[in-house]
Short mmCIF file of C-alpha atoms in Angstrom, two decimals:
data_model
loop_
_atom_site.label_atom_id
_atom_site.label_comp_id
_atom_site.label_asym_id
_atom_site.label_seq_id
_atom_site.Cartn_x
_atom_site.Cartn_y
_atom_site.Cartn_z
CA MET A 14 14.65 -75.12 236.92
CA ASP A 15 15.81 -72.36 234.60
CA GLY A 16 16.10 -73.57 231.03
CA TYR A 17 14.24 -76.79 231.75
CA VAL A 18 10.84 -77.48 230.27
CA GLU A 19 8.53 -79.89 232.08
CA ALA A 20 7.21 -82.78 229.98
CA ASP A 21 3.63 -81.58 230.17
CA GLU A 22 4.69 -78.19 228.83
CA VAL A 23 6.18 -79.60 225.60
CA GLY A 24 2.79 -80.19 224.02
CA PRO A 25 1.30 -76.75 224.67
CA LEU A 26 4.51 -75.03 223.51
CA THR A 27 4.45 -77.02 220.28
CA GLU A 28 0.82 -76.09 219.72
CA GLU A 29 1.64 -72.46 220.44
CA LEU A 30 4.42 -72.56 217.84
CA MET A 31 2.25 -74.23 215.21
CA ASN A 32 -0.64 -71.84 215.81
CA SER A 33 1.69 -68.83 215.57
CA LEU A 34 3.04 -70.08 212.25
CA VAL A 35 -0.48 -70.66 210.92
CA GLU A 36 -1.52 -67.17 212.00
CA LEU A 37 1.54 -65.75 210.24
CA LEU A 38 0.55 -67.50 207.00
CA VAL A 39 -3.03 -66.27 207.32
CA ASP A 40 -2.49 -62.70 208.56
CA VAL A 41 0.83 -61.49 207.16
CA PRO A 42 0.65 -60.38 203.51
CA VAL A 43 3.18 -61.82 201.05
CA VAL A 44 5.48 -59.04 199.86
CA ASN A 45 9.16 -59.07 198.96
CA PHE A 46 10.48 -58.74 202.50
CA THR A 47 8.01 -61.30 203.98
CA TYR A 48 8.48 -63.91 201.22
CA ALA A 49 11.29 -65.72 203.08
CA LEU A 50 9.31 -65.54 206.33
CA HIS A 51 6.36 -67.33 204.71
CA LEU A 52 8.69 -69.95 203.28
CA GLU A 53 10.27 -70.54 206.67
CA ALA A 54 6.84 -70.90 208.31
CA LEU A 55 5.74 -73.44 205.69
CA ASN A 56 8.98 -75.40 205.99
CA THR A 57 8.75 -75.53 209.77
CA LEU A 58 5.17 -76.83 209.65
CA LEU A 59 6.13 -79.42 207.04
CA VAL A 60 9.01 -80.57 209.26
CA LEU A 61 6.71 -80.86 212.29
CA LEU A 62 4.27 -83.00 210.29
CA SER A 63 7.00 -85.01 208.53
CA ILE A 64 7.09 -87.43 211.48
CA GLN A 65 4.70 -89.42 209.28
CA MET A 66 7.65 -90.27 207.02
CA PHE A 67 9.60 -91.87 209.85
CA GLN A 68 6.89 -93.65 211.83
CA PRO A 69 4.48 -96.30 210.49
CA GLN A 70 1.51 -95.28 212.66
CA SER A 71 -1.59 -93.47 211.48
CA ALA A 72 -1.32 -89.68 211.49
CA SER A 73 -4.07 -89.44 214.11
CA LYS A 74 -1.65 -90.98 216.63
CA PHE A 75 0.77 -88.06 216.42
CA ILE A 76 0.35 -85.04 218.69
CA THR A 77 1.32 -82.57 215.93
CA TYR A 78 -1.56 -83.83 213.76
CA LYS A 79 -3.97 -83.53 216.67
CA TYR A 80 -2.90 -79.93 217.12
CA ILE A 81 -3.22 -79.06 213.44
CA MET A 82 -6.52 -80.91 212.93
CA GLU A 83 -8.38 -80.21 216.17
CA GLY A 84 -6.30 -77.77 218.21
CA ARG A 85 -6.18 -73.99 218.01
CA CYS A 86 -4.77 -74.19 214.48
CA SER A 87 -7.99 -75.71 213.15
CA ILE A 88 -9.89 -72.50 213.88
CA HIS A 89 -8.01 -70.95 210.95
CA ALA A 90 -8.62 -73.88 208.58
CA CYS A 91 -10.68 -72.00 205.99
CA LEU A 92 -8.42 -68.96 205.97
CA LEU A 93 -5.30 -71.12 205.81
CA VAL A 94 -6.57 -73.14 202.82
CA LYS A 95 -7.53 -69.89 201.13
CA ALA A 96 -4.07 -68.40 201.81
CA LEU A 97 -2.32 -71.50 200.46
CA LEU A 98 -4.48 -71.48 197.33
CA ARG A 99 -3.75 -67.78 196.91
CA ASN A 100 0.00 -68.41 197.17
CA TYR A 101 -0.25 -71.19 194.61
CA THR A 102 -2.43 -69.18 192.24
CA ALA A 103 -0.18 -66.11 192.43
CA GLN A 104 2.88 -68.13 191.29
CA GLN A 105 5.02 -65.33 192.72
CA LYS A 106 8.70 -65.54 191.82
CA CYS A 107 11.34 -65.51 194.52
CA PRO A 108 12.47 -61.89 195.05
CA PRO A 109 16.10 -61.30 193.95
CA GLU A 110 17.05 -59.73 197.28
CA LEU A 111 16.60 -63.09 198.98
CA TYR A 112 19.61 -64.55 197.24
CA LYS A 113 21.64 -61.48 196.17
CA HIS A 114 23.87 -60.03 198.87
CA THR A 115 23.27 -56.29 199.00
CA SER A 116 26.02 -53.70 199.25
CA ASP A 117 23.68 -51.18 200.82
CA ALA A 118 24.59 -51.04 204.51
CA ASN A 119 21.20 -49.54 205.31
CA SER A 120 19.29 -52.41 203.72
CA MET A 121 18.77 -54.35 206.93
CA VAL A 122 15.69 -56.15 205.63
CA ALA A 123 17.52 -57.50 202.58
CA SER A 124 20.44 -58.67 204.75
CA VAL A 125 18.15 -60.47 207.17
CA ALA A 126 16.21 -62.00 204.27
CA ALA A 127 19.44 -63.19 202.66
CA SER A 128 20.45 -64.82 205.92
CA LEU A 129 17.06 -66.51 206.25
CA TRP A 130 17.33 -67.70 202.68
CA SER A 131 20.77 -69.14 203.33
CA VAL A 132 19.50 -71.02 206.37
CA MET A 133 16.40 -72.27 204.57
CA THR A 134 18.39 -73.64 201.63
CA LEU A 135 21.12 -75.04 203.90
CA GLY A 136 23.64 -72.70 202.30
CA MET A 137 22.84 -73.86 198.77
CA ALA A 138 22.01 -70.27 197.76
CA ASN A 139 25.73 -69.48 197.67
CA LYS A 140 26.69 -72.31 195.32
CA THR A 141 28.08 -70.96 192.07
CA GLU A 142 26.46 -73.65 189.90
CA LYS A 143 23.03 -72.19 190.64
CA THR A 144 21.95 -69.86 187.85
CA GLU A 145 19.92 -66.74 188.45
CA ALA A 146 16.99 -68.24 186.52
CA GLU A 147 16.80 -71.11 189.02
CA TYR A 148 16.35 -68.68 191.90
CA HIS A 149 13.30 -67.25 190.21
CA GLU A 150 11.37 -70.47 190.71
CA THR A 151 7.96 -70.09 192.28
CA LEU A 152 9.14 -71.52 195.59
CA LEU A 153 6.34 -70.11 197.72
CA ALA A 154 3.70 -71.53 195.38
CA ASN A 155 5.39 -74.93 195.43
CA GLN A 156 5.76 -75.05 199.21
CA SER A 157 2.19 -73.83 199.75
CA LEU A 158 0.87 -76.52 197.42
CA LEU A 159 2.85 -79.28 199.15
CA PHE A 160 1.59 -78.15 202.57
CA LEU A 161 -2.00 -77.97 201.27
CA LEU A 162 -1.73 -81.55 199.97
CA VAL A 163 -0.33 -82.74 203.31
CA LEU A 164 -3.11 -81.02 205.24
CA SER A 165 -5.96 -82.25 203.04
CA ASN A 166 -4.92 -85.90 202.72
CA HIS A 167 -4.29 -86.93 206.33
CA CYS A 168 -6.94 -88.00 208.83
CA THR A 169 -9.56 -88.45 206.12
CA THR A 170 -10.82 -91.97 206.82
CA GLU A 171 -10.79 -92.15 210.62
CA PHE A 172 -13.42 -91.04 213.09
CA SER A 173 -10.86 -90.15 215.74
CA LEU A 174 -9.85 -86.89 214.04
CA ASN A 175 -11.76 -84.46 211.86
CA ASN A 176 -10.01 -82.81 208.90
CA PRO A 177 -11.29 -79.22 208.51
CA TYR A 178 -8.78 -78.47 205.74
CA ARG A 179 -10.13 -81.17 203.45
CA GLU A 180 -13.67 -79.95 204.16
CA ALA A 181 -12.62 -76.41 203.23
CA LEU A 182 -10.91 -77.57 200.02
CA CYS A 183 -13.94 -79.63 199.01
CA SER A 184 -16.57 -76.95 199.59
CA PHE A 185 -15.19 -73.50 198.71
CA THR A 186 -17.10 -71.71 195.95
CA ASN A 187 -16.48 -69.17 193.19
CA SER A 188 -16.09 -65.58 194.33
CA GLN A 189 -17.25 -64.46 190.86
CA ASP A 190 -20.54 -66.34 191.15
CA GLN A 191 -23.24 -63.78 191.92
CA SER A 192 -26.10 -66.27 192.28
CA THR A 193 -27.82 -66.55 195.64
CA PRO A 194 -27.49 -70.01 197.24
CA SER A 195 -30.71 -71.78 198.11
CA PRO A 196 -31.60 -72.20 201.81
CA THR A 197 -30.96 -75.95 201.54
CA GLN A 198 -27.35 -75.51 200.37
CA VAL A 199 -24.59 -75.84 202.91
CA ALA A 200 -22.87 -72.53 203.52
CA ALA A 201 -19.55 -72.31 201.65
CA THR A 202 -16.42 -72.32 203.75
CA PHE A 203 -14.92 -69.47 201.75
CA LYS A 204 -14.98 -67.97 198.27
CA PHE A 205 -12.13 -67.94 195.77
CA ASP A 206 -11.70 -66.77 192.19
CA PHE A 207 -12.14 -69.94 190.12
CA THR A 208 -10.86 -68.28 186.95
CA ASP A 209 -7.53 -67.40 188.56
CA LEU A 210 -7.20 -70.91 189.96
CA TYR A 211 -8.11 -72.48 186.60
CA ASN A 212 -5.53 -70.36 184.79
CA SER A 213 -2.81 -71.19 187.32
CA LEU A 214 -3.55 -74.90 187.12
CA SER A 215 -3.46 -74.76 183.33
CA SER A 216 -0.12 -72.92 183.24
CA SER A 217 1.65 -75.00 185.91
CA LEU A 218 0.19 -78.46 185.28
CA ARG A 219 3.51 -80.18 184.64
CA ASP A 220 4.43 -81.76 187.97
CA ASP A 221 2.85 -84.25 190.34
CA GLN A 222 1.72 -81.68 192.91
CA ALA A 223 -0.36 -79.58 190.53
CA THR A 224 -1.86 -82.70 188.92
CA LEU A 225 -2.79 -84.01 192.36
CA LEU A 226 -4.45 -80.71 193.31
CA LEU A 227 -6.50 -80.79 190.10
CA TYR A 228 -7.54 -84.35 190.87
CA LEU A 229 -8.72 -83.38 194.37
CA LEU A 230 -10.67 -80.43 193.02
CA ILE A 231 -12.53 -82.25 190.22
CA HIS A 232 -13.14 -85.32 192.39
CA GLN A 233 -14.14 -83.62 195.64
CA ASN A 234 -15.25 -80.03 194.91
CA ALA A 235 -18.51 -80.12 192.93
CA SER A 236 -18.48 -76.36 192.28
CA MET A 237 -14.96 -76.36 190.85
CA LYS A 238 -15.68 -79.46 188.74
CA ALA A 239 -18.77 -77.81 187.24
CA PHE A 240 -16.76 -74.66 186.55
CA ILE A 241 -14.01 -76.62 184.76
CA LEU A 242 -16.50 -78.56 182.63
CA SER A 243 -18.20 -75.32 181.60
CA ARG A 244 -15.00 -73.77 180.18
CA THR A 245 -14.98 -73.00 176.47
CA ASN A 246 -11.17 -73.07 176.64
CA ILE A 247 -11.02 -76.56 178.13
CA ASP A 248 -8.03 -77.24 175.86
CA GLN A 249 -6.04 -74.95 178.15
CA LEU A 250 -6.33 -77.63 180.86
CA VAL A 251 -6.49 -80.81 178.78
CA MET A 252 -3.39 -80.15 176.68
CA PRO A 253 -0.95 -80.19 179.66
CA ILE A 254 -2.55 -83.47 180.83
CA LEU A 255 -2.03 -85.00 177.37
CA LYS A 256 1.56 -83.77 177.38
CA ILE A 257 2.14 -85.60 180.69
CA LEU A 258 0.83 -88.82 179.15
CA TYR A 259 2.76 -88.30 175.92
CA HIS A 260 5.99 -88.21 177.92
CA ALA A 261 4.98 -91.22 180.05
CA GLN A 262 8.49 -92.68 179.84
CA ASP A 263 9.78 -89.66 181.79
CA ARG A 264 7.07 -89.77 184.47
CA ASN A 265 6.51 -91.94 187.51
CA SER A 266 3.57 -94.34 187.45
CA HIS A 267 1.64 -92.35 190.09
CA HIS A 268 1.75 -89.21 187.94
CA ILE A 269 0.47 -91.13 184.90
CA TYR A 270 -2.35 -92.61 187.00
CA MET A 271 -3.47 -89.21 188.25
CA ALA A 272 -3.47 -87.72 184.74
CA LEU A 273 -5.52 -90.65 183.42
CA ILE A 274 -7.99 -90.50 186.30
CA ILE A 275 -8.54 -86.79 185.62
CA LEU A 276 -9.37 -87.61 181.99
CA LEU A 277 -11.65 -90.42 183.13
CA VAL A 278 -13.56 -88.09 185.46
CA LEU A 279 -13.87 -85.45 182.72
CA SER A 280 -15.06 -88.09 180.24
CA GLU A 281 -18.02 -88.90 182.48
CA ASP A 282 -19.57 -85.64 181.22
CA GLU A 283 -21.21 -85.74 177.77
CA VAL A 284 -20.84 -81.98 177.27
CA PHE A 285 -17.07 -82.37 177.68
CA ASN A 286 -17.03 -85.29 175.23
CA LYS A 287 -18.78 -83.19 172.59
CA ALA A 288 -16.81 -80.01 173.28
CA VAL A 289 -13.37 -81.60 172.74
CA HIS A 290 -14.31 -82.47 169.14
CA GLU A 291 -15.31 -78.88 168.44
CA ILE A 292 -11.92 -77.42 169.41
CA ILE A 293 -9.48 -77.54 166.49
CA LEU A 294 -5.72 -77.55 167.15
CA ARG A 295 -3.27 -76.37 164.53
CA ASP A 296 0.08 -76.47 166.28
CA ILE A 297 1.22 -79.12 168.77
CA PRO A 298 4.98 -78.59 169.21
CA TRP A 299 5.47 -81.44 171.70
CA PHE A 300 3.74 -84.08 169.56
CA LYS A 301 6.57 -85.60 167.49
CA ASP A 302 5.00 -88.85 166.19
CA ARG A 303 3.56 -87.11 163.17
CA HIS A 304 3.15 -83.53 161.99
CA LEU A 305 -0.51 -82.69 162.52
CA THR A 306 -1.63 -79.45 160.90
CA GLU A 307 -5.26 -79.67 161.96
CA ILE A 308 -6.82 -82.07 164.45
CA SER A 309 -9.54 -81.77 167.08
CA LEU A 310 -8.69 -81.81 170.77
CA GLY A 311 -10.81 -84.95 171.03
CA GLY A 312 -8.82 -86.60 168.26
CA LEU A 313 -5.52 -85.76 169.94
CA LEU A 314 -6.86 -87.07 173.25
CA ILE A 315 -7.76 -90.40 171.60
CA VAL A 316 -4.32 -90.70 169.97
CA VAL A 317 -2.41 -89.93 173.18
CA VAL A 318 -4.51 -92.35 175.25
CA ILE A 319 -4.04 -95.10 172.62
CA ARG A 320 -0.31 -94.37 172.68
CA THR A 321 -0.36 -94.77 176.47
CA ILE A 322 -2.13 -98.14 176.14
CA GLN A 323 0.52 -99.32 173.67
CA TYR A 324 3.32 -98.08 175.93
CA ASN A 325 1.74 -99.95 178.83
CA LEU A 326 1.28 -103.17 176.86
CA THR A 327 4.89 -103.24 175.71
CA ARG A 328 6.61 -102.04 178.89
CA MET A 329 4.59 -101.66 182.07
CA ARG A 330 1.92 -104.35 181.56
CA ASP A 331 -0.27 -102.74 184.18
CA LYS A 332 -3.91 -103.83 183.93
CA TYR A 333 -5.16 -100.96 186.11
CA LEU A 334 -3.58 -98.37 183.83
CA HIS A 335 -4.95 -99.60 180.52
CA THR A 336 -8.36 -100.22 182.11
CA ASN A 337 -8.53 -96.51 182.98
CA CYS A 338 -7.38 -95.58 179.47
CA LEU A 339 -10.05 -97.71 177.84
CA ALA A 340 -12.74 -96.54 180.26
CA ALA A 341 -12.09 -92.91 179.27
CA LEU A 342 -12.24 -93.77 175.55
CA ALA A 343 -15.38 -95.83 176.10
CA ASN A 344 -17.12 -92.90 177.84
CA MET A 345 -16.25 -90.66 174.89
CA SER A 346 -16.94 -93.15 172.09
CA ALA A 347 -20.60 -92.28 171.50
CA GLN A 348 -19.52 -88.67 170.84
CA PHE A 349 -16.54 -89.40 168.56
CA THR A 350 -17.08 -86.94 165.71
CA ASP A 351 -15.21 -86.31 162.45
CA LEU A 352 -12.26 -88.42 163.50
CA HIS A 353 -9.05 -87.42 161.73
CA PRO A 354 -7.62 -90.09 159.35
CA TYR A 355 -4.60 -90.47 161.64
CA VAL A 356 -6.84 -90.97 164.69
CA SER A 357 -8.87 -93.61 162.86
CA GLN A 358 -5.68 -95.40 161.80
CA ARG A 359 -4.28 -95.41 165.35
CA LEU A 360 -7.53 -96.80 166.75
CA ILE A 361 -7.74 -99.67 164.26
CA ASN A 362 -3.98 -100.25 164.43
CA LEU A 363 -4.38 -100.75 168.18
CA PHE A 364 -6.81 -103.57 167.44
CA ALA A 365 -4.38 -105.04 164.89
CA LEU A 366 -1.56 -104.93 167.45
CA LEU A 367 -3.75 -106.65 170.03
CA GLY A 368 -4.68 -109.29 167.46
CA LYS A 369 -1.01 -110.09 166.84
CA LYS A 370 -0.37 -110.29 170.58
CA HIS A 371 -3.37 -112.59 170.92
CA ASN A 372 -1.91 -114.96 168.31
CA LYS A 373 1.47 -114.85 170.02
CA VAL A 374 0.02 -115.73 173.44
CA ILE A 375 -2.03 -118.57 171.90
CA ASP A 376 1.18 -119.93 170.35
CA MET A 377 2.94 -119.69 173.72
CA ILE A 378 0.13 -121.63 175.38
CA ARG A 379 0.36 -124.36 172.71
CA ASP A 380 4.15 -124.54 173.02
CA ALA A 381 3.89 -124.78 176.79
CA ALA A 382 1.33 -127.59 176.46
CA LEU A 383 3.66 -129.51 174.12
CA GLU A 384 6.56 -129.05 176.52
CA ASP A 385 4.41 -130.29 179.39
CA ASN A 386 3.58 -133.43 177.40
CA GLU A 387 7.27 -134.00 176.65
CA GLU A 388 8.21 -133.44 180.28
CA GLN A 389 5.70 -135.91 181.67
CA GLY A 390 7.39 -138.09 184.19
CA LYS A 391 10.17 -135.54 184.73
CA ASP A 392 10.46 -132.90 187.45
CA SER A 393 9.49 -129.50 186.13
CA ASP A 394 9.37 -126.12 187.79
CA VAL A 395 5.79 -125.23 186.90
CA GLU A 396 5.69 -122.05 189.01
CA SER A 397 8.61 -120.52 187.13
CA GLU A 398 6.69 -120.57 183.84
CA PRO A 399 4.81 -117.38 182.90
CA ASP A 400 1.07 -117.43 183.41
CA HIS A 401 0.06 -117.30 179.75
CA MET A 402 -3.59 -118.06 180.49
CA GLN A 403 -3.82 -114.98 182.72
CA ASP A 404 -2.15 -112.87 180.01
CA LEU A 405 -4.68 -114.21 177.51
CA ALA A 406 -7.63 -113.33 179.74
CA VAL A 407 -6.39 -109.76 180.22
CA LEU A 408 -5.67 -109.40 176.51
CA GLU A 409 -9.12 -110.63 175.48
CA GLU A 410 -10.71 -108.19 177.91
CA VAL A 411 -8.78 -105.34 176.28
CA ILE A 412 -9.65 -106.54 172.76
CA ARG A 413 -13.34 -106.66 173.61
CA MET A 414 -13.26 -103.14 175.03
CA VAL A 415 -11.59 -101.81 171.89
CA LEU A 416 -14.28 -103.51 169.78
CA GLU A 417 -16.97 -102.02 172.02
CA ILE A 418 -15.46 -98.55 171.57
CA VAL A 419 -15.43 -98.89 167.75
CA ASN A 420 -18.94 -100.34 167.81
CA SER A 421 -20.23 -97.51 170.02
CA CYS A 422 -18.85 -94.92 167.63
CA LEU A 423 -20.42 -96.62 164.60
CA THR A 424 -23.77 -97.20 166.29
CA ASN A 425 -24.12 -93.62 167.49
CA ASN A 426 -22.20 -91.55 164.98
CA ILE A 427 -21.35 -93.48 161.81
CA HIS A 428 -22.63 -90.65 159.60
CA HIS A 429 -20.01 -88.27 161.03
CA ASN A 430 -17.01 -90.62 160.87
CA PRO A 431 -16.22 -91.44 157.22
CA ASN A 432 -12.49 -91.72 157.95
CA LEU A 433 -13.13 -94.48 160.48
CA VAL A 434 -15.27 -96.39 157.97
CA TYR A 435 -12.52 -95.93 155.35
CA THR A 436 -9.90 -97.37 157.74
CA LEU A 437 -12.16 -100.31 158.65
CA LEU A 438 -12.61 -101.16 154.97
CA TYR A 439 -8.89 -100.85 154.31
CA GLN A 440 -7.98 -103.17 157.21
CA LYS A 441 -11.02 -105.46 157.23
CA ASP A 442 -8.88 -108.61 157.16
CA ILE A 443 -7.68 -108.07 160.75
CA PHE A 444 -11.13 -109.06 162.04
CA THR A 445 -11.19 -112.45 160.31
CA GLN A 446 -9.56 -114.43 163.11
CA PHE A 447 -12.17 -113.22 165.64
CA ARG A 448 -15.36 -113.84 163.65
CA THR A 449 -16.02 -117.22 165.25
CA HIS A 450 -14.53 -116.39 168.64
CA PRO A 451 -17.37 -116.55 171.23
CA THR A 452 -16.00 -113.55 173.18
CA PHE A 453 -16.11 -111.19 170.20
CA GLN A 454 -18.65 -112.71 167.81
CA ASP A 455 -21.58 -110.41 168.66
CA LEU A 456 -19.52 -107.25 168.14
CA ILE A 457 -17.85 -108.52 164.96
CA GLN A 458 -21.32 -109.10 163.46
CA ASN A 459 -22.01 -105.35 163.68
CA LEU A 460 -18.69 -104.56 162.02
CA ASP A 461 -19.46 -107.07 159.27
CA THR A 462 -22.81 -105.37 158.67
CA VAL A 463 -21.02 -102.05 158.20
CA LEU A 464 -18.26 -103.53 156.03
CA CYS A 465 -20.74 -105.40 153.83
CA TYR A 466 -22.91 -102.32 153.27
CA TYR A 467 -20.07 -99.99 152.27
CA SER A 468 -18.23 -102.65 150.25
CA THR A 469 -21.37 -103.16 148.17
CA LYS A 470 -21.68 -99.42 147.57
CA LEU A 471 -18.03 -99.20 146.49
CA GLU A 472 -18.36 -102.16 144.13
CA GLN A 473 -21.12 -100.29 142.31
CA HIS A 474 -18.58 -97.59 141.42
CA GLY A 475 -15.94 -99.90 139.97
CA SER A 476 -12.54 -100.97 141.23
CA ASN A 477 -10.22 -98.20 140.03
CA MET A 478 -11.02 -95.52 142.56
CA SER A 479 -8.68 -93.05 144.21
CA PRO A 480 -8.69 -92.71 148.04
CA LYS A 481 -10.48 -89.38 147.66
CA GLU A 482 -13.21 -90.99 145.53
CA VAL A 483 -13.61 -93.86 148.00
CA LEU A 484 -14.10 -91.36 150.82
CA GLU A 485 -16.67 -89.44 148.78
CA VAL A 486 -18.65 -92.65 148.19
CA ILE A 487 -18.51 -93.44 151.92
CA ILE A 488 -19.79 -89.96 152.80
CA GLU A 489 -22.62 -90.20 150.29
CA SER A 490 -23.53 -93.78 151.28
CA SER A 491 -23.67 -92.84 154.97
CA LYS A 492 -26.73 -90.72 154.24
CA THR A 493 -28.77 -93.84 153.48
CA PHE A 494 -27.23 -96.18 156.05
CA ARG A 495 -29.85 -97.29 158.57
CA ARG A 496 -28.37 -97.56 162.04
CA ASP A 497 -31.22 -99.83 163.13
CA ARG A 498 -29.48 -102.55 161.12
CA LEU A 499 -26.87 -102.67 163.88
CA LYS A 500 -27.44 -104.59 167.07
CA LYS A 501 -27.85 -102.18 169.97
CA PHE A 502 -25.53 -102.70 172.92
CA PRO A 503 -25.76 -101.01 176.34
CA ASP A 504 -24.20 -97.55 176.45
CA LEU A 505 -20.60 -97.54 177.62
CA LYS A 506 -20.54 -95.65 180.91
CA PHE A 507 -17.67 -95.92 183.33
CA LYS A 508 -17.40 -93.91 186.53
CA TYR A 509 -14.28 -93.39 188.59
CA VAL A 510 -14.59 -94.64 192.16
CA GLU A 511 -11.82 -93.92 194.65
CA GLU A 512 -10.31 -96.89 196.47
CA ASP A 513 -11.74 -97.80 199.89
CA SER A 514 -8.52 -96.75 201.69
CA PRO A 515 -7.20 -93.80 199.66
CA GLU A 516 -4.71 -92.79 202.36
CA GLU A 517 -2.68 -95.93 201.65
CA PHE A 518 -1.94 -94.52 198.19
CA PHE A 519 -1.96 -90.76 198.73
CA ILE A 520 0.00 -90.34 201.97
CA PRO A 521 3.20 -92.11 200.80
CA TYR A 522 2.83 -90.41 197.42
CA ILE A 523 2.51 -86.92 198.88
CA TRP A 524 5.40 -87.32 201.31
CA SER A 525 7.60 -88.64 198.50
CA LEU A 526 6.79 -85.39 196.67
CA VAL A 527 7.76 -83.38 199.75
CA TYR A 528 11.00 -85.34 199.99
CA HIS A 529 11.93 -84.85 196.34
CA SER A 530 10.65 -81.34 195.59
CA SER A 531 10.47 -79.26 198.77
CA ASN A 532 14.13 -78.14 198.64
CA MET A 533 14.51 -79.42 202.21
CA TYR A 534 16.75 -82.10 203.69
CA PHE A 535 15.26 -85.24 205.24
CA ASN A 536 17.29 -88.19 206.50
CA ALA A 537 16.67 -90.79 203.80
CA ALA A 538 18.10 -93.60 205.92
CA ARG A 539 15.27 -93.25 208.45
CA ILE A 540 12.31 -92.98 206.05
CA VAL A 541 9.93 -95.92 206.37
CA LEU A 542 6.79 -94.58 204.67
CA PHE A 543 7.95 -95.08 201.07
CA SER A 544 10.81 -96.68 199.20
CA LEU A 545 13.65 -94.58 197.81
CA SER A 546 15.04 -97.39 195.68
CA SER A 547 13.69 -95.84 192.48
CA SER A 548 14.90 -92.33 193.22
#
């Protein structure tokens, strides 16, 4: 019948549409008058795949995912990933003619583009509260990045569907690399300019999407990870990550996790750990805790991560988060070099804070035990009481890791950290309560060896010494300190391992990003994939 489509024709027509949109993204260059067309193609594909938000099944069960992963669309996988990366890297601003109505009657293209723009933004382009600056957002880069994340994170753990987009993202190589691959190397899916991508990531690493792309690249693409670790301007990438963590109170927990995991992966490399202490920063406008005129990138990294641990301990109380923080610091600890006085203070102050919390939890346990004795024979709601013993176990694990970090620094690099030794001497009393504690005794013995040695040297110079003179004695005494006097512990090496079912975390996360930042409307009442209660 005219105008009626048979049921078995719906599938092929959908695949035809999706393939045509993919070919448009791959073959049509992005210029001013095609910008809106590319946006519309990306939005349509995102809508077709957004069924995942409204149905609880695995993506492999949906026909649209079968078409995109294994149908005709998949033939263009490498070129599509390359095109999406190119759109993201270009960070092209939205052309003014897409939102400014033209008075030129002959400007048919601008009129059509304006109409498309109005449809795409559901008429929001005509709202007076929108400023011109807001229209210059890099919308195409944002939409391309969201679509790339959707493509590369579905159908990754099942055998029923293959994901050629993830394979392409994980294996593309540097177009500027002139070396000839060995015959045993797998042929690259495509080549891309790593420098351009690195610069774009560095300049736009402020939102979840960009952070997530960086995570995928350093975790899955060995070539890109090696390129990043080889940068002499690694501060260009690390500083935005530290800024994300510094403003943790304004970020969602997923974003904080991804930033920390990136630091953890970077800290697995000893060259990185050394390099960050060689880069000196002289102006950090977003760091408001204290005016720092000169500090190493490594020192700032330590301070920001410690700050994140303290924020977590006082507010979020998330064991997974502070474990990642401490693992990154532990990986770096053997290469801590010339720590700034402020960094040394923050590190030892963290231990002091933990010591106070330890005393507080011990007191709570004692009080609870007394109350239990008094309540014997009476009904008591035991389950409603906080689990202080569990809190104590977590706290002691954190305290031990902090001690291991300090010990690792002293064992490997005491000669190059006089400020840390100075701070330890100044606050030596905070270790007293842990000297006989079986969990910490072995590590405290090393600290006592250090404290005893330097205290003896200082006593030889009298008691009326200025801070500058004390530091000079420490520096001079370090030359004759024998590190073999310290008990050697195993090197601290932590490696990030992705969860067994990463899709359970990444798929809801990515679709929540699409919902909140794609500039498209989705029916919130019907979303089942993630909760909107916190939005």
